[in-house]
Amino acid sequence: MLKFLLICTLAVASRAEIAEEEDVLVLKKSNFDEALKAHPNILVEFYAPWCGHCKALAPEYAKAAGMLKAEGSDIRLAKVDATEETELAQEYGVRGYPTIKFFKGGEKESPKEYSAGRQADDIVSWLKKRTGPAVATLAGVTEAESLIADNEVAVIGFFKDAESAGAKAYEKAAEAIDDIPFAMTSDDAVYSKFEVSKDSVVLFKKFDEGRNTFDGELTKEKLLAFVKANQLPLVIEFTEQTAPKIFGGDIKSHILMFLPKAASDFQDKMDQFKKAAEGFKGRILFIFIDSDVDDNQRILEFFGLKKEECPAIRLITLEDEMTKYKPDSDSITAESITEFCTLFTEGKLKPHLMSQDIPEDWDKNPVRVLVGKNFEEVAFDPTKNVFVEFYAPWCGHCKQLAPIWEKLGEKYKDSADTIVAKMDSTANEIEAVKVHSFPTLKFFPAGEERKVIDYNGERTLEGFTKFLESGGKEGGAPAGDDDDDLDAELREKTQNLKSVVD
């Protein structure tokens, strides 16, 4: 008996080692397995103390933990300092912050990546969908009203027969969406309360028109399209919390209005922007960005804009290759925006490529300075071998490379056929090269073939020299095979705006 009591005491003591901060469990390698055993459903955030995104998430994460705890839920939220618990971070493939994974049923081998928004309600909703039935059953009006009141977006299926083909299709659609609660009712009082006269699906939301009723054949695919087209506001503001919804959605064509909230005509321009958005629902996402917010300055920079140039409109496609478009007119009216978007959907717009003016001394230093306006004639000069660093002024890796790149330029400054150059890719764009990470190093060998060779060797003076002396063979790779290791800051940008949002 004494031995049994000792074992129990040790077990309790072991659990007691799992500290909590604002209802969030603090996990380490030493208590990680114990936490998974003690809590069958646990969401774990791998964070870095210095990460701005982690700091912004912290209050919402704690709020979600408190909400679930107050409900008596068995779902718990936890966090791991990935900069201290490096073994855990490596084990779960943490390469950016925050990384959030859901461990279900004590299973540690294959956690589910968290895929919803970063507000408390989003987190709680996602977790409940992951642990409960995809569709909740509403017994009466009070339950339906509570569901709608407690969620930014909620979907209710009105079906008299839960076994009908339409109801089954509805359940299949619900299973495919993690971040929105779905419910079903057959209660006459609920039908009456929400003025539904026949079997139907209604999306309730706390913005725009308030509700949308599905119209068409009840199939999983059509229901999914209906929900995705209506779950976001006509105009959504870009913030830390909305970024996952914006960039994780199916709509990859985004029109952005850069406008200071403090502007005297702010509401008028927002009304115009929203009016234009009505005609492109489900095809183009309309996004507002407060151009006065410091955290948004990198986005302005990415589009070649300065605060004093706002308000401004830009359009971007977030496919494998990002393409930007700029309207001919600076006018922000529903008519001008509608015309711009229509030309885009009809494929009649030409991409907008940024370029700085050519510096007067661009070729006076050992490392030549390239911009969009002189890139073509220099890089593809058939008599020259041109080695180019595509960089970003804020990139840590680029700053580390700078002195080595300068030495390389010095080494070849008197060469008759070799040029070492650099281009600020945050201010200059070219059709021939798409830059997705920094620094990107590419070699343009002499000749008429317009070849492009990626450099994947060591970033040392010796490595660069061997590469150039071998004609791009020593440390080279065919263009497009580069798998550069982004720094933590750039990884976070990649998650949101393909390496530009921070």
JSON list of C-alpha atoms in Angstrom, two decimals, residues 61-164:
[
{"chain": "A", "resi": 61, "resn": "TYR", "atom": "CA", "xyz": [-4.52, 32.60, -27.30]},
{"chain": "A", "resi": 62, "resn": "ALA", "atom": "CA", "xyz": [-4.89, 33.10, -23.53]},
{"chain": "A", "resi": 63, "resn": "LYS", "atom": "CA", "xyz": [-8.48, 34.27, -23.98]},
{"chain": "A", "resi": 64, "resn": "ALA", "atom": "CA", "xyz": [-9.32, 31.12, -25.96]},
{"chain": "A", "resi": 65, "resn": "ALA", "atom": "CA", "xyz": [-7.71, 28.97, -23.25]},
{"chain": "A", "resi": 66, "resn": "GLY", "atom": "CA", "xyz": [-9.82, 30.72, -20.60]},
{"chain": "A", "resi": 67, "resn": "MET", "atom": "CA", "xyz": [-13.03, 30.31, -22.61]},
{"chain": "A", "resi": 68, "resn": "LEU", "atom": "CA", "xyz": [-12.53, 26.56, -22.95]},
{"chain": "A", "resi": 69, "resn": "LYS", "atom": "CA", "xyz": [-11.52, 26.16, -19.32]},
{"chain": "A", "resi": 70, "resn": "ALA", "atom": "CA", "xyz": [-14.60, 28.08, -18.15]},
{"chain": "A", "resi": 71, "resn": "GLU", "atom": "CA", "xyz": [-16.81, 25.74, -20.18]},
{"chain": "A", "resi": 72, "resn": "GLY", "atom": "CA", "xyz": [-15.26, 22.72, -18.50]},
{"chain": "A", "resi": 73, "resn": "SER", "atom": "CA", "xyz": [-13.91, 21.52, -21.83]},
{"chain": "A", "resi": 74, "resn": "ASP", "atom": "CA", "xyz": [-11.23, 18.82, -21.92]},
{"chain": "A", "resi": 75, "resn": "ILE", "atom": "CA", "xyz": [-9.47, 20.80, -24.66]},
{"chain": "A", "resi": 76, "resn": "ARG", "atom": "CA", "xyz": [-6.38, 22.62, -23.40]},
{"chain": "A", "resi": 77, "resn": "LEU", "atom": "CA", "xyz": [-4.05, 25.17, -24.93]},
{"chain": "A", "resi": 78, "resn": "ALA", "atom": "CA", "xyz": [-0.31, 25.03, -24.39]},
{"chain": "A", "resi": 79, "resn": "LYS", "atom": "CA", "xyz": [2.84, 26.80, -25.51]},
{"chain": "A", "resi": 80, "resn": "VAL", "atom": "CA", "xyz": [6.48, 25.88, -26.05]},
{"chain": "A", "resi": 81, "resn": "ASP", "atom": "CA", "xyz": [9.35, 28.36, -26.20]},
{"chain": "A", "resi": 82, "resn": "ALA", "atom": "CA", "xyz": [10.94, 26.96, -29.36]},
{"chain": "A", "resi": 83, "resn": "THR", "atom": "CA", "xyz": [14.12, 28.96, -28.83]},
{"chain": "A", "resi": 84, "resn": "GLU", "atom": "CA", "xyz": [14.70, 27.11, -25.56]},
{"chain": "A", "resi": 85, "resn": "GLU", "atom": "CA", "xyz": [13.16, 23.73, -26.39]},
{"chain": "A", "resi": 86, "resn": "THR", "atom": "CA", "xyz": [15.07, 23.26, -29.63]},
{"chain": "A", "resi": 87, "resn": "GLU", "atom": "CA", "xyz": [14.74, 19.45, -29.65]},
{"chain": "A", "resi": 88, "resn": "LEU", "atom": "CA", "xyz": [10.95, 19.68, -29.54]},
{"chain": "A", "resi": 89, "resn": "ALA", "atom": "CA", "xyz": [10.96, 22.37, -32.23]},
{"chain": "A", "resi": 90, "resn": "GLN", "atom": "CA", "xyz": [13.11, 20.23, -34.48]},
{"chain": "A", "resi": 91, "resn": "GLU", "atom": "CA", "xyz": [11.01, 17.13, -33.83]},
{"chain": "A", "resi": 92, "resn": "TYR", "atom": "CA", "xyz": [7.86, 18.91, -35.01]},
{"chain": "A", "resi": 93, "resn": "GLY", "atom": "CA", "xyz": [9.41, 20.74, -37.95]},
{"chain": "A", "resi": 94, "resn": "VAL", "atom": "CA", "xyz": [9.14, 24.25, -36.53]},
{"chain": "A", "resi": 95, "resn": "ARG", "atom": "CA", "xyz": [10.65, 26.63, -39.09]},
{"chain": "A", "resi": 96, "resn": "GLY", "atom": "CA", "xyz": [8.71, 29.82, -38.41]},
{"chain": "A", "resi": 97, "resn": "TYR", "atom": "CA", "xyz": [6.85, 31.49, -35.57]},
{"chain": "A", "resi": 98, "resn": "PRO", "atom": "CA", "xyz": [4.28, 30.94, -34.38]},
{"chain": "A", "resi": 99, "resn": "THR", "atom": "CA", "xyz": [3.78, 27.31, -35.44]},
{"chain": "A", "resi": 100, "resn": "ILE", "atom": "CA", "xyz": [0.59, 25.86, -33.95]},
{"chain": "A", "resi": 101, "resn": "LYS", "atom": "CA", "xyz": [-0.23, 22.15, -33.90]},
{"chain": "A", "resi": 102, "resn": "PHE", "atom": "CA", "xyz": [-3.15, 20.16, -32.53]},
{"chain": "A", "resi": 103, "resn": "PHE", "atom": "CA", "xyz": [-2.51, 16.86, -30.74]},
{"chain": "A", "resi": 104, "resn": "LYS", "atom": "CA", "xyz": [-5.60, 14.67, -30.54]},
{"chain": "A", "resi": 105, "resn": "GLY", "atom": "CA", "xyz": [-6.08, 11.64, -28.34]},
{"chain": "A", "resi": 106, "resn": "GLY", "atom": "CA", "xyz": [-2.56, 11.75, -26.94]},
{"chain": "A", "resi": 107, "resn": "GLU", "atom": "CA", "xyz": [-1.16, 10.95, -30.38]},
{"chain": "A", "resi": 108, "resn": "LYS", "atom": "CA", "xyz": [2.19, 12.71, -30.82]},
{"chain": "A", "resi": 109, "resn": "GLU", "atom": "CA", "xyz": [3.43, 11.38, -34.17]},
{"chain": "A", "resi": 110, "resn": "SER", "atom": "CA", "xyz": [1.23, 13.29, -36.61]},
{"chain": "A", "resi": 111, "resn": "PRO", "atom": "CA", "xyz": [-0.37, 16.44, -35.12]},
{"chain": "A", "resi": 112, "resn": "LYS", "atom": "CA", "xyz": [-2.75, 18.50, -37.22]},
{"chain": "A", "resi": 113, "resn": "GLU", "atom": "CA", "xyz": [-1.54, 21.93, -38.36]},
{"chain": "A", "resi": 114, "resn": "TYR", "atom": "CA", "xyz": [-3.77, 24.72, -37.05]},
{"chain": "A", "resi": 115, "resn": "SER", "atom": "CA", "xyz": [-5.35, 26.43, -40.04]},
{"chain": "A", "resi": 116, "resn": "ALA", "atom": "CA", "xyz": [-7.82, 29.07, -38.85]},
{"chain": "A", "resi": 117, "resn": "GLY", "atom": "CA", "xyz": [-7.65, 32.70, -37.69]},
{"chain": "A", "resi": 118, "resn": "ARG", "atom": "CA", "xyz": [-5.80, 34.13, -34.71]},
{"chain": "A", "resi": 119, "resn": "GLN", "atom": "CA", "xyz": [-8.65, 35.50, -32.65]},
{"chain": "A", "resi": 120, "resn": "ALA", "atom": "CA", "xyz": [-10.00, 33.67, -29.63]},
{"chain": "A", "resi": 121, "resn": "ASP", "atom": "CA", "xyz": [-13.33, 32.83, -31.27]},
{"chain": "A", "resi": 122, "resn": "ASP", "atom": "CA", "xyz": [-11.54, 31.41, -34.33]},
{"chain": "A", "resi": 123, "resn": "ILE", "atom": "CA", "xyz": [-9.34, 29.21, -32.15]},
{"chain": "A", "resi": 124, "resn": "VAL", "atom": "CA", "xyz": [-12.23, 27.90, -30.05]},
{"chain": "A", "resi": 125, "resn": "SER", "atom": "CA", "xyz": [-14.44, 27.26, -33.08]},
{"chain": "A", "resi": 126, "resn": "TRP", "atom": "CA", "xyz": [-11.67, 25.37, -34.89]},
{"chain": "A", "resi": 127, "resn": "LEU", "atom": "CA", "xyz": [-10.96, 23.20, -31.88]},
{"chain": "A", "resi": 128, "resn": "LYS", "atom": "CA", "xyz": [-14.62, 22.35, -31.32]},
{"chain": "A", "resi": 129, "resn": "LYS", "atom": "CA", "xyz": [-14.97, 21.34, -34.95]},
{"chain": "A", "resi": 130, "resn": "ARG", "atom": "CA", "xyz": [-11.90, 19.14, -34.56]},
{"chain": "A", "resi": 131, "resn": "THR", "atom": "CA", "xyz": [-13.14, 17.39, -31.42]},
{"chain": "A", "resi": 132, "resn": "GLY", "atom": "CA", "xyz": [-16.92, 17.29, -31.77]},
{"chain": "A", "resi": 133, "resn": "PRO", "atom": "CA", "xyz": [-19.45, 16.46, -34.48]},
{"chain": "A", "resi": 134, "resn": "ALA", "atom": "CA", "xyz": [-19.10, 18.44, -37.69]},
{"chain": "A", "resi": 135, "resn": "VAL", "atom": "CA", "xyz": [-22.76, 19.46, -37.38]},
{"chain": "A", "resi": 136, "resn": "ALA", "atom": "CA", "xyz": [-24.43, 20.31, -34.08]},
{"chain": "A", "resi": 137, "resn": "THR", "atom": "CA", "xyz": [-28.16, 19.63, -33.61]},
{"chain": "A", "resi": 138, "resn": "LEU", "atom": "CA", "xyz": [-30.30, 22.59, -32.57]},
{"chain": "A", "resi": 139, "resn": "ALA", "atom": "CA", "xyz": [-33.31, 21.64, -30.48]},
{"chain": "A", "resi": 140, "resn": "GLY", "atom": "CA", "xyz": [-34.96, 25.04, -30.38]},
{"chain": "A", "resi": 141, "resn": "VAL", "atom": "CA", "xyz": [-34.88, 28.79, -30.98]},
{"chain": "A", "resi": 142, "resn": "THR", "atom": "CA", "xyz": [-32.72, 29.59, -27.94]},
{"chain": "A", "resi": 143, "resn": "GLU", "atom": "CA", "xyz": [-29.92, 27.30, -29.12]},
{"chain": "A", "resi": 144, "resn": "ALA", "atom": "CA", "xyz": [-30.06, 28.76, -32.62]},
{"chain": "A", "resi": 145, "resn": "GLU", "atom": "CA", "xyz": [-29.95, 32.33, -31.32]},
{"chain": "A", "resi": 146, "resn": "SER", "atom": "CA", "xyz": [-26.99, 31.50, -29.07]},
{"chain": "A", "resi": 147, "resn": "LEU", "atom": "CA", "xyz": [-25.06, 29.95, -31.94]},
{"chain": "A", "resi": 148, "resn": "ILE", "atom": "CA", "xyz": [-25.55, 33.06, -34.07]},
{"chain": "A", "resi": 149, "resn": "ALA", "atom": "CA", "xyz": [-24.80, 35.46, -31.21]},
{"chain": "A", "resi": 150, "resn": "ASP", "atom": "CA", "xyz": [-21.62, 33.67, -30.15]},
{"chain": "A", "resi": 151, "resn": "ASN", "atom": "CA", "xyz": [-19.98, 33.49, -33.58]},
{"chain": "A", "resi": 152, "resn": "GLU", "atom": "CA", "xyz": [-18.90, 35.98, -36.23]},
{"chain": "A", "resi": 153, "resn": "VAL", "atom": "CA", "xyz": [-20.13, 33.50, -38.86]},
{"chain": "A", "resi": 154, "resn": "ALA", "atom": "CA", "xyz": [-22.37, 30.47, -38.37]},
{"chain": "A", "resi": 155, "resn": "VAL", "atom": "CA", "xyz": [-24.21, 28.18, -40.79]},
{"chain": "A", "resi": 156, "resn": "ILE", "atom": "CA", "xyz": [-27.54, 26.50, -40.09]},
{"chain": "A", "resi": 157, "resn": "GLY", "atom": "CA", "xyz": [-29.06, 23.79, -42.24]},
{"chain": "A", "resi": 158, "resn": "PHE", "atom": "CA", "xyz": [-32.85, 23.66, -42.14]},
{"chain": "A", "resi": 159, "resn": "PHE", "atom": "CA", "xyz": [-33.81, 20.06, -42.94]},
{"chain": "A", "resi": 160, "resn": "LYS", "atom": "CA", "xyz": [-36.99, 18.26, -41.94]},
{"chain": "A", "resi": 161, "resn": "ASP", "atom": "CA", "xyz": [-35.34, 14.93, -42.79]},
{"chain": "A", "resi": 162, "resn": "ALA", "atom": "CA", "xyz": [-31.78, 14.59, -41.46]},
{"chain": "A", "resi": 163, "resn": "GLU", "atom": "CA", "xyz": [-31.31, 11.53, -43.69]},
{"chain": "A", "resi": 164, "resn": "SER", "atom": "CA", "xyz": [-32.17, 13.33, -46.93]}
]
